[in-house]
PDB file of C-alpha atoms in Angstrom:
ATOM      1  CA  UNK A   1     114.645 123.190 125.830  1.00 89.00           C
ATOM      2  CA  UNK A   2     117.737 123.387 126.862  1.00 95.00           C
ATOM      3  CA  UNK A   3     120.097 126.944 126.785  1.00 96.00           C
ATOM      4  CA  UNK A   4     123.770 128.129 127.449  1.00 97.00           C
ATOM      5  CA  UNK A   5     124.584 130.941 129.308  1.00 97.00           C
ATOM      6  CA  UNK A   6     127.169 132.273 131.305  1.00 97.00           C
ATOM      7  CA  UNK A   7     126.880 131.731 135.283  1.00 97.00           C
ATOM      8  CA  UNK A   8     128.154 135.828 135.607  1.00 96.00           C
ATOM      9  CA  UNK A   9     124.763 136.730 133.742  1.00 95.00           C
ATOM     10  CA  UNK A  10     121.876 137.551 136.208  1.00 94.00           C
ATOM     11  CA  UNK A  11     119.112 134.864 136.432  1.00 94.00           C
ATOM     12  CA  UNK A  12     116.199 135.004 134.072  1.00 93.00           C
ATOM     13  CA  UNK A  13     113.217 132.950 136.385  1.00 88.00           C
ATOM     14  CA  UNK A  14     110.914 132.882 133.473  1.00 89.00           C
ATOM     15  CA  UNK A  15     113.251 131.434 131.073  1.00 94.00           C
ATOM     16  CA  UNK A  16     116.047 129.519 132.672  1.00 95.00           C
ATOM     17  CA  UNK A  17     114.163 126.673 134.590  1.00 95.00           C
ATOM     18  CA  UNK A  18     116.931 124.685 136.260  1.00 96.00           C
ATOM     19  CA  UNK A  19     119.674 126.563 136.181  1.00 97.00           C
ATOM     20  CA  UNK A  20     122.620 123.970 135.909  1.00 97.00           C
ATOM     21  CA  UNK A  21     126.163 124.914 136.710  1.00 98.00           C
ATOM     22  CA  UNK A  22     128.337 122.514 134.385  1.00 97.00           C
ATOM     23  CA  UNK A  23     132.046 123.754 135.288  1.00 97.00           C
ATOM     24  CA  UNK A  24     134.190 121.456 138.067  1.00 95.00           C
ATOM     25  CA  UNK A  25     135.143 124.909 139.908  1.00 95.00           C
ATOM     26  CA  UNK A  26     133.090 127.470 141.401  1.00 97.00           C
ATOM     27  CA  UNK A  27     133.437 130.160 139.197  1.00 96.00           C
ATOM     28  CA  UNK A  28     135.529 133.274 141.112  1.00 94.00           C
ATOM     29  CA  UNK A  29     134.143 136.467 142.957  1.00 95.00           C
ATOM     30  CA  UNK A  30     130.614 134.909 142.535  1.00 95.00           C
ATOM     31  CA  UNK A  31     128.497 134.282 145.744  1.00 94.00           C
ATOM     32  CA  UNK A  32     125.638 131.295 145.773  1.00 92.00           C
ATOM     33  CA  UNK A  33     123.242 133.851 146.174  1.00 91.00           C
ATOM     34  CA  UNK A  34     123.870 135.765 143.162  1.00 92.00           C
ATOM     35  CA  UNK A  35     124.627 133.211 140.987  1.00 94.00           C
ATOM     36  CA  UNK A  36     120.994 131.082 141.229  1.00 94.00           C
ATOM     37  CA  UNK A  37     122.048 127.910 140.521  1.00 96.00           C
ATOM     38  CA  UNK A  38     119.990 124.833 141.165  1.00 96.00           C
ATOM     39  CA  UNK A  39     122.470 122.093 140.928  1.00 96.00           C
ATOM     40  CA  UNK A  40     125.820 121.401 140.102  1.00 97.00           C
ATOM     41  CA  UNK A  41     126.554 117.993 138.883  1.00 96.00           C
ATOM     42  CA  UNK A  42     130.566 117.983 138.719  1.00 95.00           C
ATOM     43  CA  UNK A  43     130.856 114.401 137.250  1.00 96.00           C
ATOM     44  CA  UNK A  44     129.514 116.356 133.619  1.00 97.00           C
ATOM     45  CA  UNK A  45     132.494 118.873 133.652  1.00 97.00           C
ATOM     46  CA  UNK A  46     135.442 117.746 131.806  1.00 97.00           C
ATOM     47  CA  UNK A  47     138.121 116.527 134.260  1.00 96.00           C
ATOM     48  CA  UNK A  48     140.688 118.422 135.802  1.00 94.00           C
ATOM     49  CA  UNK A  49     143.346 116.654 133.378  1.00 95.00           C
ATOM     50  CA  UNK A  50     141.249 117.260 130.164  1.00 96.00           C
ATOM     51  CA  UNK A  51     140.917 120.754 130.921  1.00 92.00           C
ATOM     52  CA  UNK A  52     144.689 121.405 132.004  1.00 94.00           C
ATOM     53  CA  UNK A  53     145.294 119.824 128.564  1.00 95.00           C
ATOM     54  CA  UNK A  54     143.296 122.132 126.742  1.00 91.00           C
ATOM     55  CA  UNK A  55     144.575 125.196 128.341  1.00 87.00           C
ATOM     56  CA  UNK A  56     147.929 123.929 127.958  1.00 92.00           C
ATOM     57  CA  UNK A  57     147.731 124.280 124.054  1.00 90.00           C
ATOM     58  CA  UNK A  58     145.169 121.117 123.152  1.00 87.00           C
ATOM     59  CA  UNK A  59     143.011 121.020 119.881  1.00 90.00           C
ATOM     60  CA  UNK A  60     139.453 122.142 119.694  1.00 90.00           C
ATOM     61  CA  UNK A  61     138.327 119.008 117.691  1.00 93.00           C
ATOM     62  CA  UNK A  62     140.797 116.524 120.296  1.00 95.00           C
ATOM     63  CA  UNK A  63     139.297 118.056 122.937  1.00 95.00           C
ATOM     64  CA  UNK A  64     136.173 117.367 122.194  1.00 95.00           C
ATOM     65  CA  UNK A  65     136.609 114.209 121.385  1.00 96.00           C
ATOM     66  CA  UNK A  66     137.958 112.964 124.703  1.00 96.00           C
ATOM     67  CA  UNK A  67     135.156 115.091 126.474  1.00 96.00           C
ATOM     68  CA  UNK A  68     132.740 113.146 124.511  1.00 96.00           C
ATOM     69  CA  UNK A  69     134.640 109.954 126.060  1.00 97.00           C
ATOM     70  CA  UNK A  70     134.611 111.441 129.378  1.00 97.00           C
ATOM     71  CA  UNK A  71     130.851 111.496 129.228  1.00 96.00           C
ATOM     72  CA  UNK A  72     130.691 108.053 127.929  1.00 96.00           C
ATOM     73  CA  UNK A  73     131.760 106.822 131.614  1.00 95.00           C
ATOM     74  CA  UNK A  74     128.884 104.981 133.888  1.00 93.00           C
ATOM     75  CA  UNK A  75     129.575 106.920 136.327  1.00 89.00           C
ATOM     76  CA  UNK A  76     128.467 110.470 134.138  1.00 95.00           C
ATOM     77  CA  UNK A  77     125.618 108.367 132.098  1.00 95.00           C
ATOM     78  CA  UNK A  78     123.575 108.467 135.219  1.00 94.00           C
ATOM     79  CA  UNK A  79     123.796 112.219 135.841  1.00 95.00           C
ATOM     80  CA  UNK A  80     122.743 112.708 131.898  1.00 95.00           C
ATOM     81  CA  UNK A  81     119.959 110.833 131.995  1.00 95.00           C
ATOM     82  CA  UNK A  82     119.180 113.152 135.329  1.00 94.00           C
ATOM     83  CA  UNK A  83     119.747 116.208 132.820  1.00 96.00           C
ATOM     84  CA  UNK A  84     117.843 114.814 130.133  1.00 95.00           C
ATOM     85  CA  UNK A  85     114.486 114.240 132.463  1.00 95.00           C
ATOM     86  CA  UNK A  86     114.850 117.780 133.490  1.00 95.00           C
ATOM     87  CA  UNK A  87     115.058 118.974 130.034  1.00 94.00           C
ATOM     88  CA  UNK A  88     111.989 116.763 129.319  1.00 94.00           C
ATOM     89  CA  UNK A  89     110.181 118.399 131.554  1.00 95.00           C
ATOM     90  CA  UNK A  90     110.939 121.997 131.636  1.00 95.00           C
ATOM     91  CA  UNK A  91     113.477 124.082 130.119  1.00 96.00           C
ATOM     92  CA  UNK A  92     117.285 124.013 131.738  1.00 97.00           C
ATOM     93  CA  UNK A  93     120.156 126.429 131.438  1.00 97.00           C
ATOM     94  CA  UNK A  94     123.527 124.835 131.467  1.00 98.00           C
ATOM     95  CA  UNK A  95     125.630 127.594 133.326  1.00 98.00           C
ATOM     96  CA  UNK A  96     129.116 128.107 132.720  1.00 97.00           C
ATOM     97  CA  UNK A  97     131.897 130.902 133.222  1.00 96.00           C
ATOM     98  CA  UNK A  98     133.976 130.835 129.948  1.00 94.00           C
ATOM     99  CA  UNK A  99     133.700 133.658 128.007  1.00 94.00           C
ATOM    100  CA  UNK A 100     131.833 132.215 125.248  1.00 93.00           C
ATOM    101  CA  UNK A 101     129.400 129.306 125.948  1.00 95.00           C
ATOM    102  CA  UNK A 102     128.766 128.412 122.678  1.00 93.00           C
ATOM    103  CA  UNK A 103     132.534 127.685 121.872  1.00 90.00           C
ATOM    104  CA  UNK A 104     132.751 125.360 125.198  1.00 93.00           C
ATOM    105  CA  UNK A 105     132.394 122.416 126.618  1.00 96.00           C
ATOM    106  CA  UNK A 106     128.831 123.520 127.797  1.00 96.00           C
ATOM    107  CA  UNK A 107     128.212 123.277 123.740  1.00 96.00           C
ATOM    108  CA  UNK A 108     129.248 119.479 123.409  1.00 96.00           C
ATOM    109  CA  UNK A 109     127.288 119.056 126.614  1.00 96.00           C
ATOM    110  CA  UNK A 110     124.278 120.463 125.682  1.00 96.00           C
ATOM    111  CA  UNK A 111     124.289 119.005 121.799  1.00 95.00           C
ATOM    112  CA  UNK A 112     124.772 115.289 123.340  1.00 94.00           C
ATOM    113  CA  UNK A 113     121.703 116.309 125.710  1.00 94.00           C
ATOM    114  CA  UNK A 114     119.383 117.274 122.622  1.00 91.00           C
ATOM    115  CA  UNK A 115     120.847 113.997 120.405  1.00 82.00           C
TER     116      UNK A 115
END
């Protein structure tokens, strides 16, 4: 099973598993501590380009599409397949601190996890 939630929402032990943190930046004014997370594999976060991009006025649908390229790299293959055997074996909870996960990268992420 794998979930979406945001990193600023306490921890739920029972029902997050691993809690994975799938931004590139730490998200501000939130300590380790409080935040729970169990790993934080940067290589899955779109890039710091993609993202200035998008923020700068990009598509929805073109941004996903060259996030979906992004994760199509060696390189980020190995750290899904990582995901993927967590998610096999437990459920995971793909952290993030945009507003709304299910309109965000963390979406994409988490559909290509469960394809």
């Amino acid at each position: 099973m794998i979930r979406l939630r945001r990193v600023y929402d306490p921890p739920e032990p029972e029902a997050d598993g691993v809690r994975v943190l799938v931004d590139r930046l730490w998200p501000r004014g939130l300590s380790k501590e409080a935040a729970g997370v169990d790993e934080w594999p940067r290589a899955v976060a779109p890039s710091t380009e993609l993202r200035k991009w998008f923020h700068g006025g990009g598509s929805a649908g073109e941004f996903r599409r060259r996030y979906e390229a992004e994760l199509a790299e060696p390189e980020v293959v190995a750290e899904l397949d990582r995901l993927r055997a967590w998610a096999a074996a437990g459920p995971v909870t793909l952290l993030t601190a945009v507003k709304d996960p299910a309109s965000s990268h963390a979406a994409v992420l988490a559909e290509l996890l469960r394809d």
